[in-house]
Short mmCIF file of C-alpha atoms in Angstrom, two decimals:
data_model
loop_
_atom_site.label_atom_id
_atom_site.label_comp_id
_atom_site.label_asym_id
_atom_site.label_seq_id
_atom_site.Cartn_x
_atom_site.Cartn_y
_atom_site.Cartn_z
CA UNK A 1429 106.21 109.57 96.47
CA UNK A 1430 107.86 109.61 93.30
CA UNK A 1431 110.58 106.66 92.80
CA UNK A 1432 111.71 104.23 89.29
CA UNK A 1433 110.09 101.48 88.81
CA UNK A 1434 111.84 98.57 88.75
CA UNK A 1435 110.54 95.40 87.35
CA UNK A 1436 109.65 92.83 90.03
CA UNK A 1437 109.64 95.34 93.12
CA UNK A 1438 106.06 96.18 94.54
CA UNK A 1439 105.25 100.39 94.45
CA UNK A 1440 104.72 101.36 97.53
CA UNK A 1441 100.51 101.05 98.27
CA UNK A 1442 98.92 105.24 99.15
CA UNK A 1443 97.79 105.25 103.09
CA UNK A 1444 94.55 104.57 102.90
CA UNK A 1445 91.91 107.69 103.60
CA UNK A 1446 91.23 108.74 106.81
CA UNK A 1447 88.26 110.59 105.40
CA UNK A 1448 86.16 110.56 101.76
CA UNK A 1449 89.05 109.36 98.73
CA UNK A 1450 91.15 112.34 97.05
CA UNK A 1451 90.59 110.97 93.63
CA UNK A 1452 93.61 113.70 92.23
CA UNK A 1453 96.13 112.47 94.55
CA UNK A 1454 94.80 108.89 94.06
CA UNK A 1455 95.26 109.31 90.05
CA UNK A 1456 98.82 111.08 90.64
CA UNK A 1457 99.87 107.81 92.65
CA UNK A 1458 98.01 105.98 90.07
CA UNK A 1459 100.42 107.37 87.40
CA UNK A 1460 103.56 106.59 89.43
CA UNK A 1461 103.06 103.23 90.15
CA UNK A 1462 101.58 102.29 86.59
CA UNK A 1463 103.79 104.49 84.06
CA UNK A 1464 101.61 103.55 81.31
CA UNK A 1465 98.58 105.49 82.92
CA UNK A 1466 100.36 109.07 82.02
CA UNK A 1467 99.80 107.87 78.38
CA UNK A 1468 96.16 106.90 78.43
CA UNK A 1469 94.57 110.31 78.57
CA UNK A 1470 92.86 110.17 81.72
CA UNK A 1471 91.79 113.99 82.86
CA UNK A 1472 89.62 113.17 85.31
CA UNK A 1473 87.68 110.69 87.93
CA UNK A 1474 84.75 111.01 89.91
CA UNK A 1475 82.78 108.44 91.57
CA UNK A 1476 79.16 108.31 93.78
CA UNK A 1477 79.25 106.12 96.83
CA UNK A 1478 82.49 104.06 96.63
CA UNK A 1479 81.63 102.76 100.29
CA UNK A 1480 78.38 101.36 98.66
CA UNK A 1481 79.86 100.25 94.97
CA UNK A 1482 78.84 103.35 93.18
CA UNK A 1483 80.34 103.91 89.83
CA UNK A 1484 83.32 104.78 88.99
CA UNK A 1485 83.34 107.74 85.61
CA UNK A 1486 86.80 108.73 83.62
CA UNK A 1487 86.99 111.50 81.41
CA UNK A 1488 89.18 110.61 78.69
CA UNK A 1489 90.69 112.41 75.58
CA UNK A 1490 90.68 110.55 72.58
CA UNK A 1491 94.10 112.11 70.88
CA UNK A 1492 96.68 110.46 72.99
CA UNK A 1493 94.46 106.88 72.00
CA UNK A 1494 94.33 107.34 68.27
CA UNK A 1495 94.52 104.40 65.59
CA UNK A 1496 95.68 104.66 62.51
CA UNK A 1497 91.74 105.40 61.65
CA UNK A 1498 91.53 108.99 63.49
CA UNK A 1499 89.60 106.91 66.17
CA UNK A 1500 89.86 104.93 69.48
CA UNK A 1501 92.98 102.47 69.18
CA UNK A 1502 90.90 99.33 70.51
CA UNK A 1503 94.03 98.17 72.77
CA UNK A 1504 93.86 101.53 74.08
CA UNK A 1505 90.45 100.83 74.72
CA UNK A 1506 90.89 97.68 76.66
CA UNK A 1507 93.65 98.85 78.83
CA UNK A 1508 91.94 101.88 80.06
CA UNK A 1509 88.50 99.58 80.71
CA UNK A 1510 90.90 96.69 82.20
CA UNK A 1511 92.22 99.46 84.49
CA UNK A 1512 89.11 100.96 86.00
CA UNK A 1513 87.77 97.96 86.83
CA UNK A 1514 90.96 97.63 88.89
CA UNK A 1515 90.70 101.10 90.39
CA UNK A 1516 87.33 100.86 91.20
CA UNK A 1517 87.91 97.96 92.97
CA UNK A 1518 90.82 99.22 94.81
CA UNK A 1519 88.87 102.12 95.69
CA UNK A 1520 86.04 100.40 97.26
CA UNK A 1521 88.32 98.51 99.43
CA UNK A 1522 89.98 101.76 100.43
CA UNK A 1523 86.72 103.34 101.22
CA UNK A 1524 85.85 99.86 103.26
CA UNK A 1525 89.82 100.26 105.34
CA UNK A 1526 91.03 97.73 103.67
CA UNK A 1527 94.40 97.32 102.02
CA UNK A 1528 94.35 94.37 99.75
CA UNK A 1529 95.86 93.61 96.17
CA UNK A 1530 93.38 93.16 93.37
CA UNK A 1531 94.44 91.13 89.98
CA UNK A 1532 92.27 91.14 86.67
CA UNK A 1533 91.24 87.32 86.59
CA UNK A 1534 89.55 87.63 83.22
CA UNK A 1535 88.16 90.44 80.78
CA UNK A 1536 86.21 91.07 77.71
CA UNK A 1537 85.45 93.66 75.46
CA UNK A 1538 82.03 94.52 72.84
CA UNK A 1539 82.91 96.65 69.99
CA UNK A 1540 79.75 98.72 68.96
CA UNK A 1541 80.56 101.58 67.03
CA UNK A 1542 84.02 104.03 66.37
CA UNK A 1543 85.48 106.28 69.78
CA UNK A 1544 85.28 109.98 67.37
CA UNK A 1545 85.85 112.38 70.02
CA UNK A 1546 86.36 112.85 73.72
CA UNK A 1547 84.78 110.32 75.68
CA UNK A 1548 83.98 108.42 79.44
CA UNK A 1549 83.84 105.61 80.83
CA UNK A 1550 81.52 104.54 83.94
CA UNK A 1551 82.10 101.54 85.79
CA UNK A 1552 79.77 99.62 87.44
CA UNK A 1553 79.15 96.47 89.71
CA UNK A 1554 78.00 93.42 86.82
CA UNK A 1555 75.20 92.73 89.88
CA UNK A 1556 74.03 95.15 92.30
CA UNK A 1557 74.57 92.76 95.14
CA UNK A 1558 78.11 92.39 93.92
CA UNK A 1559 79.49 94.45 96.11
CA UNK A 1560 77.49 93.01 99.50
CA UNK A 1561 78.70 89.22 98.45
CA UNK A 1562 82.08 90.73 97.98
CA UNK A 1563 81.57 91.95 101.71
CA UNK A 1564 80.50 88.27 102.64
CA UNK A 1565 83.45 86.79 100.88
CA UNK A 1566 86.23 89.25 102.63
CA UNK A 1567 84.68 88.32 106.10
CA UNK A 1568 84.84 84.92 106.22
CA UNK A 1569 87.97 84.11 103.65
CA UNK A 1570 89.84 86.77 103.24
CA UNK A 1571 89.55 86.87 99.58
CA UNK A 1572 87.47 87.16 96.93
CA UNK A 1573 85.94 88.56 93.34
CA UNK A 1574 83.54 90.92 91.69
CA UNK A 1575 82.39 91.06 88.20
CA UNK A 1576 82.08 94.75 87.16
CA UNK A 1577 80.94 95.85 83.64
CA UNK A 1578 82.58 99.25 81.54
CA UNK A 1579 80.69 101.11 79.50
CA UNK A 1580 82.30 103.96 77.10
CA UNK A 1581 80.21 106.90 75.32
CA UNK A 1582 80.82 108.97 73.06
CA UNK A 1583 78.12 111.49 73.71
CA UNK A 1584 75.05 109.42 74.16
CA UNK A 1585 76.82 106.76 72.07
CA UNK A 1586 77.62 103.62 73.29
CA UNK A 1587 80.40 102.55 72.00
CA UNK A 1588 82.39 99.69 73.71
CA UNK A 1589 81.01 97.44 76.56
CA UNK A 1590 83.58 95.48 78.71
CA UNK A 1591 83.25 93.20 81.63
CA UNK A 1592 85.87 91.81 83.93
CA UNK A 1593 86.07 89.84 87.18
CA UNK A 1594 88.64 91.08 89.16
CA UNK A 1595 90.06 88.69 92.11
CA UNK A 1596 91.09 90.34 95.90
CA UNK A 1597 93.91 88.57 97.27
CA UNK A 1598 94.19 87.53 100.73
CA UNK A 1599 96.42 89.91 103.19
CA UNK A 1600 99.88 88.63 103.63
#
């Protein structure tokens, strides 16, 4: 499915999964239709439950995300939070059948302590009826939000918190 990017034309969406989500060949897409992903040191994804709103973990290398420190670049930091929130909630509607577009609508980052090594990120549903009121929205308007929350370890180390509210557009 590899094409160029061009600014202003839509990437073509993946066919959504007749069975349980390859996350590989969802990342691989992932990387083609947001170029900046190959850069953010992503090596892998899992998730528990996406039908249900379980979260969503990355497993992220800290070298390609470097400051001028030795540790975590913070805008580094925020894109790769900003963007799981994103997949995660593009992968829920996948595992629900549905093809819609989802937007960031806002975001916010905690700083607690330095990214020193190899890390992950797990991202979860802010509420754990989120994902059932997002259900309620879709049926009767078509559209609608969740507000997820990020968390990054370093080890057992907390060391960013983020929280977003990404937006579902209506089909069409």
């Amino acid at each position: 499915m590899s094409q160029s990017r061009q600014p202003g034309v839509p990437y073509p969406r993946l066919p959504l999964p007749k069975t349980q989500e390859d996350l590989d060949a969802f990342q691989q897409w992932l990387g083609e239709a947001i170029p900046m992903v190959g850069a953010l040191g992503i090596q892998s994804m899992s998730q528990s439950t996406a039908r249900e709103g379980g979260a969503l973990t990355w497993q992220l290398a800290l070298r390609p995300n470097l400051n001028d420190k030795g540790t975590g670049f913070g805008g580094a930091l925020t894109a790769q939070t900003t963007l799981q929130g994103w997949c995660w909630v593009t992968l829920w509607l996948r595992a629900q059948g549905r093809a819609q577009d989802v937007v960031v609508a806002e975001a916010s980052q905690r700083f607690l302590a330095p990214v020193t090594s190899d890390y992950r990120i797990i991202c979860t549903p802010s509420d754990p009826q989120g994902p059932e009121q997002l259900v309620e929205k879709l049926h009767t308007r078509g559209k609608g939000s969740i507000a997820l929350t990020q968390q990054l370890y370093c080890g057992d180390t907390l060391c960013l918190e983020a929280s977003g509210r990404y937006a579902v557009l209506p089909v069409g």
